[in-house]
Amino acid sequence: MIEPKLRFKADDGSQFPDWERKKIVNVSDRVKVGFVGTCECYYTDESGIRLYRTGNLQKGRLVEDDMKYVLKKFHEANKKSQLHKWDILIARHGNSGNAVLYDSDEEANCLNIVIIRPDLKVVNPKFMVENINSASVEKQVCRLKNGSTQVVLNTKAIEDLDVGIPCLPEQQKIAEFLSTIDTVIAKQKETVSAWEERKKGVMQKLFSQEVRFKADDGSDFPEWEEKHFSEIFEKTTNKNTCYGTDKIISVANMYYKEDASVSNEDYLKTYNIMLYGDIAFEGHVNKEHSHGRFVLNDIGNGIVSHIFDVFHPKNLSLYSVGFWKEYIRHEPIMGRVLVRCTKSSTMMRNLVAKEFLQELVPVPCIAEQQKIADCLSSLDEVIEKQKATLAAWEELKKGLLQQMFV
């Protein structure tokens, strides 16, 4: 077989034996599918047994989002789907092929997940998870999918996956090495999260006026003034008159769409102009923004779909783009505004522009707006640097994996 570019040596400095190609079935005590079917009638509260599902599996880790719990009698009746420490879990559909290690002694069960119970005499389970998630094995899974995103991986397909296996001592060295990097990555993620939480705390203090800035000469700024949105913004319906795919703005993530999905020029002319500093209402319902949200255009002039309401600042000399970008994200104020000014349907939240423009919000003078914007921008710079460090570590691990697993 092709040897990995990155190899470890034994403690005495000698070379470990060559890797061998083996099928997963040959290095496992058992490969089986967890419970398949409907079990909602057995759901209970957090006093029950954890039930892991496809959505709880992400590459290399278990997540607790939307965790379900089942009654003890369900758990005891379904022994084949009970999880044991060091089991490797693989999603059968959706994120097919994602492998996660179950390293807990806590009782748990699973739904529609393939369970690999590795033979601990020949494989290190931490090594095996990284191996299954490697690009080499991912290519095999992609071939099984054959272009389909709805493929269901069965136990036979998992058993036949071909993996490179070194001797157990080398596996352990690889697992320890990657665990060290994972620890660094986890700590860096905590650092990013900590800075993001600090920023939220600062925003809360600033927008609640618990903390106030002073003018450059040390004097107090004027009290924040209650203003109608109609004093600050006007709803704009200026339509696009030219075709330019690189100027179509994705409102959800605020970036220029390089390859627009809309190719009909007549339809594109129905798009709304969105200038720098404008805000748009994005009414798609999702977990984070159940009542919709506002987003501010801080990337440049462009066009957006006519389904979005666009509001233009009336006086740019009294308007800090940086301040309003953060202010419209402030849930305690804008959340209440959105609830009062949106009408809901099954799939969308629709803003009533007239009612929105009549809403009152506290607004500081332009000089204090700018100081708030500069403060939050400084925090953003720190957060972005921490995120860049995190991305560098993740990229380093990715490169190492490519050299270790072939």
Short mmCIF file of C-alpha atoms in Angstrom, two decimals:
data_model
loop_
_atom_site.label_atom_id
_atom_site.label_comp_id
_atom_site.label_asym_id
_atom_site.label_seq_id
_atom_site.Cartn_x
_atom_site.Cartn_y
_atom_site.Cartn_z
CA MET A 1 0.00 0.00 0.00
CA ILE A 2 0.98 3.67 -0.37
CA GLU A 3 2.84 4.73 2.77
CA PRO A 4 1.73 7.89 4.62
CA LYS A 5 4.10 10.87 4.29
CA LEU A 6 4.05 11.42 8.05
CA ARG A 7 5.07 8.46 10.22
CA PHE A 8 5.89 8.05 13.90
CA LYS A 9 8.73 6.00 15.37
CA ALA A 10 8.81 3.66 18.33
CA ASP A 11 10.13 4.91 21.68
CA ASP A 12 13.50 3.27 20.96
CA GLY A 13 13.77 5.12 17.63
CA SER A 14 13.05 2.11 15.45
CA GLN A 15 10.58 2.11 12.57
CA PHE A 16 7.12 0.74 13.11
CA PRO A 17 5.92 -1.99 10.69
CA ASP A 18 4.29 -0.94 7.43
CA TRP A 19 0.61 -0.06 7.42
CA GLU A 20 -1.87 -2.65 6.15
CA ARG A 21 -5.14 -2.17 4.25
CA LYS A 22 -8.10 -3.67 6.07
CA LYS A 23 -11.85 -3.48 5.87
CA ILE A 24 -13.66 -2.03 8.87
CA VAL A 25 -15.42 -5.36 9.44
CA ASN A 26 -12.00 -6.96 10.03
CA VAL A 27 -11.05 -4.57 12.84
CA SER A 28 -14.43 -4.46 14.58
CA ASP A 29 -16.23 -6.68 17.03
CA ARG A 30 -19.53 -5.61 15.56
CA VAL A 31 -21.08 -3.26 13.00
CA LYS A 32 -24.80 -2.70 13.44
CA VAL A 33 -27.59 -0.18 12.93
CA GLY A 34 -29.24 1.49 15.89
CA PHE A 35 -33.00 1.66 16.27
CA VAL A 36 -34.82 2.43 13.00
CA GLY A 37 -38.40 3.57 13.18
CA THR A 38 -40.68 5.87 15.13
CA CYS A 39 -40.06 6.32 18.82
CA GLU A 40 -41.67 9.69 19.62
CA CYS A 41 -44.14 7.98 21.94
CA TYR A 42 -41.18 7.05 24.18
CA TYR A 43 -39.80 10.59 24.42
CA THR A 44 -39.53 12.02 27.91
CA ASP A 45 -37.74 14.82 29.76
CA GLU A 46 -34.08 15.06 30.75
CA SER A 47 -34.59 12.41 33.42
CA GLY A 48 -34.66 9.83 30.62
CA ILE A 49 -31.94 8.19 28.52
CA ARG A 50 -30.14 10.27 25.90
CA LEU A 51 -31.13 9.42 22.33
CA TYR A 52 -28.52 10.42 19.76
CA ARG A 53 -29.72 11.07 16.22
CA THR A 54 -28.10 12.07 12.94
CA GLY A 55 -28.33 15.76 13.82
CA ASN A 56 -26.26 15.16 16.95
CA LEU A 57 -23.30 13.93 14.90
CA GLN A 58 -20.79 16.37 13.50
CA LYS A 59 -17.37 15.48 12.21
CA GLY A 60 -15.40 14.25 15.17
CA ARG A 61 -17.82 15.29 17.93
CA LEU A 62 -21.24 14.88 19.46
CA VAL A 63 -23.40 17.97 19.85
CA GLU A 64 -26.20 18.43 22.36
CA ASP A 65 -28.42 20.59 20.13
CA ASP A 66 -32.05 19.48 20.20
CA MET A 67 -31.19 16.47 22.33
CA LYS A 68 -34.01 13.94 22.82
CA TYR A 69 -34.52 11.60 25.77
CA VAL A 70 -36.36 8.28 25.86
CA LEU A 71 -37.94 6.22 28.61
CA LYS A 72 -35.88 3.57 30.40
CA LYS A 73 -38.15 0.82 29.09
CA PHE A 74 -37.37 1.81 25.49
CA HIS A 75 -33.65 1.73 26.26
CA GLU A 76 -33.82 -1.70 27.90
CA ALA A 77 -35.99 -3.14 25.12
CA ASN A 78 -33.58 -2.00 22.37
CA LYS A 79 -30.25 -3.46 23.38
CA LYS A 80 -28.77 -3.47 19.87
CA SER A 81 -28.96 0.34 19.73
CA GLN A 82 -27.49 0.88 23.21
CA LEU A 83 -24.19 2.74 23.15
CA HIS A 84 -21.05 1.52 24.88
CA LYS A 85 -17.94 3.50 25.65
CA TRP A 86 -15.57 3.67 22.62
CA ASP A 87 -18.35 2.95 20.11
CA ILE A 88 -17.91 4.81 16.82
CA LEU A 89 -21.12 6.34 15.46
CA ILE A 90 -21.73 7.07 11.78
CA ALA A 91 -24.69 8.94 10.31
CA ARG A 92 -26.62 6.81 7.81
CA HIS A 93 -28.01 9.76 5.86
CA GLY A 94 -27.74 13.54 5.76
CA ASN A 95 -24.12 13.91 6.90
CA SER A 96 -23.44 10.38 5.71
CA GLY A 97 -20.01 9.11 6.70
CA ASN A 98 -19.43 11.50 9.60
CA ALA A 99 -17.85 9.45 12.38
CA VAL A 100 -18.00 10.39 16.06
CA LEU A 101 -16.53 8.65 19.09
CA TYR A 102 -18.79 7.90 22.03
CA ASP A 103 -16.34 8.13 24.94
CA SER A 104 -18.79 8.30 27.85
CA ASP A 105 -19.80 5.72 30.44
CA GLU A 106 -23.29 7.23 30.55
CA GLU A 107 -26.19 5.10 29.29
CA ALA A 108 -27.40 6.20 25.86
CA ASN A 109 -29.29 4.96 22.85
CA CYS A 110 -29.38 5.97 19.20
CA LEU A 111 -31.73 6.33 16.28
CA ASN A 112 -30.90 5.56 12.64
CA ILE A 113 -27.14 5.53 13.25
CA VAL A 114 -24.55 2.88 12.38
CA ILE A 115 -22.60 1.69 15.44
CA ILE A 116 -19.07 0.38 14.99
CA ARG A 117 -17.76 -1.43 18.05
CA PRO A 118 -14.00 -1.52 17.41
CA ASP A 119 -11.85 -4.45 18.41
CA LEU A 120 -9.72 -2.73 21.06
CA LYS A 121 -7.06 -5.44 20.73
CA VAL A 122 -6.16 -4.22 17.23
CA VAL A 123 -7.39 -0.59 16.91
CA ASN A 124 -7.32 2.57 18.97
CA PRO A 125 -10.85 4.05 18.76
CA LYS A 126 -9.62 7.68 18.70
CA PHE A 127 -7.32 6.84 15.83
CA MET A 128 -10.12 5.02 14.04
CA VAL A 129 -12.48 8.00 14.16
CA GLU A 130 -9.87 10.25 12.57
CA ASN A 131 -9.18 7.55 9.99
CA ILE A 132 -12.84 7.19 9.01
CA ASN A 133 -13.19 10.98 8.76
CA SER A 134 -10.09 11.28 6.58
CA ALA A 135 -10.23 12.39 2.95
CA SER A 136 -9.26 8.88 1.85
CA VAL A 137 -12.33 7.24 3.39
CA GLU A 138 -14.53 10.22 2.52
CA LYS A 139 -13.79 9.55 -1.16
CA GLN A 140 -15.08 6.01 -0.73
CA VAL A 141 -18.28 7.33 0.87
CA CYS A 142 -18.72 9.82 -1.99
CA ARG A 143 -18.48 6.99 -4.49
CA LEU A 144 -21.23 5.18 -2.59
CA LYS A 145 -23.39 8.27 -2.84
CA ASN A 146 -22.77 8.47 -6.59
CA GLY A 147 -23.96 12.07 -6.75
CA SER A 148 -26.99 11.52 -4.52
CA THR A 149 -27.32 13.40 -1.23
CA GLN A 150 -30.13 11.09 -0.04
CA VAL A 151 -28.16 7.84 0.01
CA VAL A 152 -28.55 5.70 3.12
CA LEU A 153 -25.38 3.94 4.23
CA ASN A 154 -26.11 0.41 5.36
CA THR A 155 -23.96 -1.80 7.55
CA LYS A 156 -22.53 -3.72 4.57
CA ALA A 157 -21.31 -0.48 2.99
CA ILE A 158 -19.66 0.56 6.26
CA GLU A 159 -18.11 -2.89 6.79
CA ASP A 160 -16.54 -2.77 3.32
CA LEU A 161 -14.87 0.63 3.78
CA ASP A 162 -11.15 0.17 3.24
CA VAL A 163 -8.80 1.81 5.77
CA GLY A 164 -5.06 1.95 6.35
CA ILE A 165 -4.12 0.40 9.71
CA PRO A 166 -0.71 0.69 11.40
CA CYS A 167 0.28 -1.36 14.42
CA LEU A 168 -1.49 -0.51 17.66
CA PRO A 169 1.49 1.36 19.25
CA GLU A 170 1.69 3.72 16.23
CA GLN A 171 -2.07 4.21 16.30
CA GLN A 172 -1.77 5.28 19.94
CA LYS A 173 0.98 7.79 19.12
CA ILE A 174 -1.11 9.24 16.30
CA ALA A 175 -4.19 9.45 18.53
CA GLU A 176 -2.22 11.19 21.32
CA PHE A 177 -0.67 13.64 18.86
CA LEU A 178 -4.02 14.56 17.29
CA SER A 179 -5.65 14.78 20.72
CA THR A 180 -3.05 17.39 21.68
CA ILE A 181 -3.94 19.46 18.63
CA ASP A 182 -7.65 18.99 19.34
CA THR A 183 -7.07 20.33 22.84
CA VAL A 184 -5.43 23.46 21.42
CA ILE A 185 -8.29 23.89 18.94
CA ALA A 186 -10.90 23.43 21.67
CA LYS A 187 -9.20 26.04 23.87
CA GLN A 188 -9.02 28.44 20.93
CA LYS A 189 -12.73 27.95 20.30
CA GLU A 190 -13.34 28.78 23.93
CA THR A 191 -11.26 31.93 23.51
CA VAL A 192 -13.31 32.99 20.49
CA SER A 193 -16.55 32.31 22.36
CA ALA A 194 -15.30 34.23 25.40
CA TRP A 195 -14.52 37.31 23.31
CA GLU A 196 -17.89 37.08 21.58
CA GLU A 197 -19.59 36.94 24.97
CA ARG A 198 -17.54 39.93 26.14
CA LYS A 199 -18.75 41.87 23.14
CA LYS A 200 -22.36 40.95 23.89
CA GLY A 201 -21.88 42.20 27.43
CA VAL A 202 -20.38 45.47 26.23
CA MET A 203 -23.22 45.93 23.74
CA GLN A 204 -25.78 45.39 26.49
CA LYS A 205 -24.15 48.01 28.71
CA LEU A 206 -23.79 50.52 25.87
CA PHE A 207 -27.24 50.17 24.33
CA SER A 208 -28.96 50.13 27.72
CA GLN A 209 -26.99 53.32 28.53
CA GLU A 210 -25.60 51.73 31.67
CA VAL A 211 -22.21 52.83 30.34
CA ARG A 212 -21.84 56.15 28.53
CA PHE A 213 -18.97 57.71 26.62
CA LYS A 214 -17.85 61.28 27.08
CA ALA A 215 -16.94 63.84 24.44
CA ASP A 216 -13.28 64.43 23.60
CA ASP A 217 -13.25 67.50 25.85
CA GLY A 218 -14.52 65.44 28.80
CA SER A 219 -18.05 66.80 28.72
CA ASP A 220 -21.16 64.64 28.79
CA PHE A 221 -22.93 63.81 25.59
CA PRO A 222 -26.62 64.79 25.33
CA GLU A 223 -29.21 62.33 26.56
CA TRP A 224 -30.32 59.80 23.99
CA GLU A 225 -33.32 61.07 22.11
CA GLU A 226 -36.45 59.04 21.42
CA LYS A 227 -36.88 59.06 17.66
CA HIS A 228 -39.30 57.49 15.22
CA PHE A 229 -37.59 55.33 12.65
CA SER A 230 -39.27 57.59 10.08
CA GLU A 231 -36.99 60.42 11.29
CA ILE A 232 -33.92 58.32 10.47
CA PHE A 233 -34.95 56.08 7.58
CA GLU A 234 -37.17 56.12 4.56
CA LYS A 235 -38.40 53.04 2.76
CA THR A 236 -36.88 52.89 -0.70
CA THR A 237 -38.31 51.12 -3.74
CA ASN A 238 -35.68 52.16 -6.29
CA LYS A 239 -35.47 49.34 -8.83
CA ASN A 240 -32.45 47.96 -10.58
CA THR A 241 -31.98 49.29 -14.10
CA CYS A 242 -28.81 47.45 -15.04
CA TYR A 243 -27.65 43.83 -14.99
CA GLY A 244 -24.53 42.90 -13.01
CA THR A 245 -24.27 39.55 -11.26
CA ASP A 246 -21.29 40.65 -9.16
CA LYS A 247 -23.45 43.33 -7.56
CA ILE A 248 -26.27 41.08 -6.36
CA ILE A 249 -26.08 41.11 -2.57
CA SER A 250 -26.83 38.08 -0.42
CA VAL A 251 -28.81 39.65 2.40
CA ALA A 252 -28.50 36.61 4.66
CA ASN A 253 -24.70 36.85 4.83
CA MET A 254 -24.03 40.28 3.31
CA TYR A 255 -21.66 39.49 0.45
CA TYR A 256 -21.70 39.90 -3.32
CA LYS A 257 -22.94 36.81 -5.12
CA GLU A 258 -20.34 36.06 -7.77
CA ASP A 259 -22.51 33.56 -9.64
CA ALA A 260 -26.08 34.80 -9.45
CA SER A 261 -28.74 32.14 -9.68
CA VAL A 262 -31.00 34.62 -11.50
CA SER A 263 -30.16 34.94 -15.18
CA ASN A 264 -33.35 36.64 -16.43
CA GLU A 265 -32.45 40.30 -17.00
CA ASP A 266 -36.09 41.42 -16.93
CA TYR A 267 -36.54 39.76 -13.56
CA LEU A 268 -33.34 41.31 -12.25
CA LYS A 269 -34.76 44.74 -13.06
CA THR A 270 -37.37 44.11 -10.36
CA TYR A 271 -34.60 43.92 -7.74
CA ASN A 272 -34.28 46.78 -5.26
CA ILE A 273 -31.25 49.03 -5.15
CA MET A 274 -29.41 48.71 -1.82
CA LEU A 275 -26.82 51.39 -1.15
CA TYR A 276 -24.00 51.38 1.36
CA GLY A 277 -25.49 52.03 4.79
CA ASP A 278 -28.98 50.83 3.86
CA ILE A 279 -30.70 48.21 5.97
CA ALA A 280 -32.91 45.41 4.72
CA PHE A 281 -35.46 43.27 6.51
CA GLU A 282 -34.80 39.56 6.13
CA GLY A 283 -38.00 37.73 6.98
CA HIS A 284 -37.03 34.09 6.59
CA VAL A 285 -37.94 32.12 9.69
CA ASN A 286 -35.13 30.17 11.32
CA LYS A 287 -34.03 29.08 14.80
CA GLU A 288 -31.96 32.19 15.47
CA HIS A 289 -34.35 34.79 14.10
CA SER A 290 -37.89 33.53 14.59
CA HIS A 291 -39.28 37.03 13.97
CA GLY A 292 -36.94 37.98 11.16
CA ARG A 293 -34.05 40.42 11.45
CA PHE A 294 -32.48 43.52 10.00
CA VAL A 295 -29.12 43.45 8.23
CA LEU A 296 -27.03 46.47 7.29
CA ASN A 297 -25.15 46.82 4.03
CA ASP A 298 -21.54 47.62 4.89
CA ILE A 299 -19.96 46.16 1.74
CA GLY A 300 -21.01 48.64 -0.98
CA ASN A 301 -23.78 49.44 -3.43
CA GLY A 302 -25.71 46.57 -4.99
CA ILE A 303 -29.13 45.09 -5.60
CA VAL A 304 -31.30 42.74 -3.56
CA SER A 305 -34.39 40.72 -4.28
CA HIS A 306 -37.66 42.64 -4.20
CA ILE A 307 -38.85 40.37 -1.36
CA PHE A 308 -36.72 42.41 1.05
CA ASP A 309 -37.83 45.77 2.43
CA VAL A 310 -34.97 48.28 2.08
CA PHE A 311 -34.60 51.39 4.26
CA HIS A 312 -32.23 54.24 3.40
CA PRO A 313 -30.83 56.70 6.00
CA LYS A 314 -32.21 60.19 5.40
CA ASN A 315 -29.11 62.08 6.56
CA LEU A 316 -25.77 60.30 6.31
CA SER A 317 -24.04 63.13 8.22
CA LEU A 318 -26.08 62.13 11.30
CA TYR A 319 -25.76 58.40 10.74
CA SER A 320 -22.91 56.11 11.82
CA VAL A 321 -22.90 52.94 9.73
CA GLY A 322 -20.86 51.13 12.40
CA PHE A 323 -23.30 52.08 15.17
CA TRP A 324 -26.43 51.08 13.29
CA LYS A 325 -24.89 47.82 12.12
CA GLU A 326 -24.65 46.77 15.77
CA TYR A 327 -27.78 48.54 17.02
CA ILE A 328 -30.13 46.67 14.71
CA ARG A 329 -28.74 43.39 16.10
CA HIS A 330 -29.55 44.36 19.68
CA GLU A 331 -32.32 41.95 20.63
CA PRO A 332 -33.71 43.75 23.73
CA ILE A 333 -34.66 46.76 21.61
CA MET A 334 -35.05 45.50 18.05
CA GLY A 335 -36.64 42.22 19.12
CA ARG A 336 -39.57 44.08 20.63
CA VAL A 337 -39.85 46.25 17.55
CA LEU A 338 -39.90 43.26 15.23
CA VAL A 339 -42.55 41.42 17.22
CA ARG A 340 -44.84 44.45 17.08
CA CYS A 341 -44.24 45.22 13.41
CA THR A 342 -44.25 41.81 11.72
CA LYS A 343 -47.07 39.69 10.45
CA SER A 344 -46.43 35.95 10.33
CA SER A 345 -47.35 33.36 7.77
CA THR A 346 -46.40 29.69 7.64
CA MET A 347 -42.96 30.23 6.14
CA MET A 348 -42.23 33.96 6.40
CA ARG A 349 -42.35 36.92 8.74
CA ASN A 350 -43.45 40.01 6.82
CA LEU A 351 -42.55 43.47 8.02
CA VAL A 352 -45.26 46.12 8.03
CA ALA A 353 -43.10 49.03 6.92
CA LYS A 354 -45.59 51.73 7.89
CA GLU A 355 -45.82 50.46 11.46
CA PHE A 356 -42.06 50.00 11.66
CA LEU A 357 -41.38 53.60 10.65
CA GLN A 358 -43.69 54.80 13.42
CA GLU A 359 -41.75 52.92 16.13
CA LEU A 360 -39.78 54.90 18.73
CA VAL A 361 -36.22 53.96 19.77
CA PRO A 362 -33.57 55.78 21.84
CA VAL A 363 -30.79 57.21 19.65
CA PRO A 364 -27.53 58.93 20.71
CA CYS A 365 -26.01 61.91 18.94
CA ILE A 366 -23.73 61.20 15.98
CA ALA A 367 -20.54 61.78 18.01
CA GLU A 368 -21.53 59.18 20.61
CA GLN A 369 -22.72 56.85 17.86
CA GLN A 370 -19.23 56.98 16.40
CA LYS A 371 -17.52 56.29 19.74
CA ILE A 372 -19.76 53.27 20.27
CA ALA A 373 -19.01 52.08 16.75
CA ASP A 374 -15.24 52.47 17.27
CA CYS A 375 -15.41 50.54 20.57
CA LEU A 376 -17.32 47.62 19.07
CA SER A 377 -15.14 47.66 15.96
CA SER A 378 -12.06 47.25 18.17
CA LEU A 379 -13.64 44.20 19.77
CA ASP A 380 -14.47 42.84 16.32
CA GLU A 381 -10.79 43.13 15.35
CA VAL A 382 -9.78 41.07 18.39
CA ILE A 383 -12.45 38.47 17.62
CA GLU A 384 -11.38 38.21 13.98
CA LYS A 385 -7.75 37.71 15.01
CA GLN A 386 -8.78 34.95 17.39
CA LYS A 387 -10.88 33.36 14.66
CA ALA A 388 -7.92 33.54 12.27
CA THR A 389 -5.77 31.73 14.85
CA LEU A 390 -8.46 29.08 15.19
CA ALA A 391 -8.68 28.68 11.40
CA ALA A 392 -4.89 28.30 11.20
CA TRP A 393 -4.91 25.48 13.77
CA GLU A 394 -7.79 23.75 12.00
CA GLU A 395 -5.97 24.06 8.69
CA LEU A 396 -2.80 22.67 10.27
CA LYS A 397 -4.69 19.63 11.53
CA LYS A 398 -6.28 19.15 8.11
CA GLY A 399 -2.85 19.16 6.47
CA LEU A 400 -1.47 16.70 8.99
CA LEU A 401 -4.38 14.34 8.45
CA GLN A 402 -3.76 14.40 4.71
CA GLN A 403 -0.16 13.32 5.35
CA MET A 404 -1.13 10.64 7.88
CA PHE A 405 -4.02 8.93 6.11
CA VAL A 406 -3.78 7.77 2.51
#
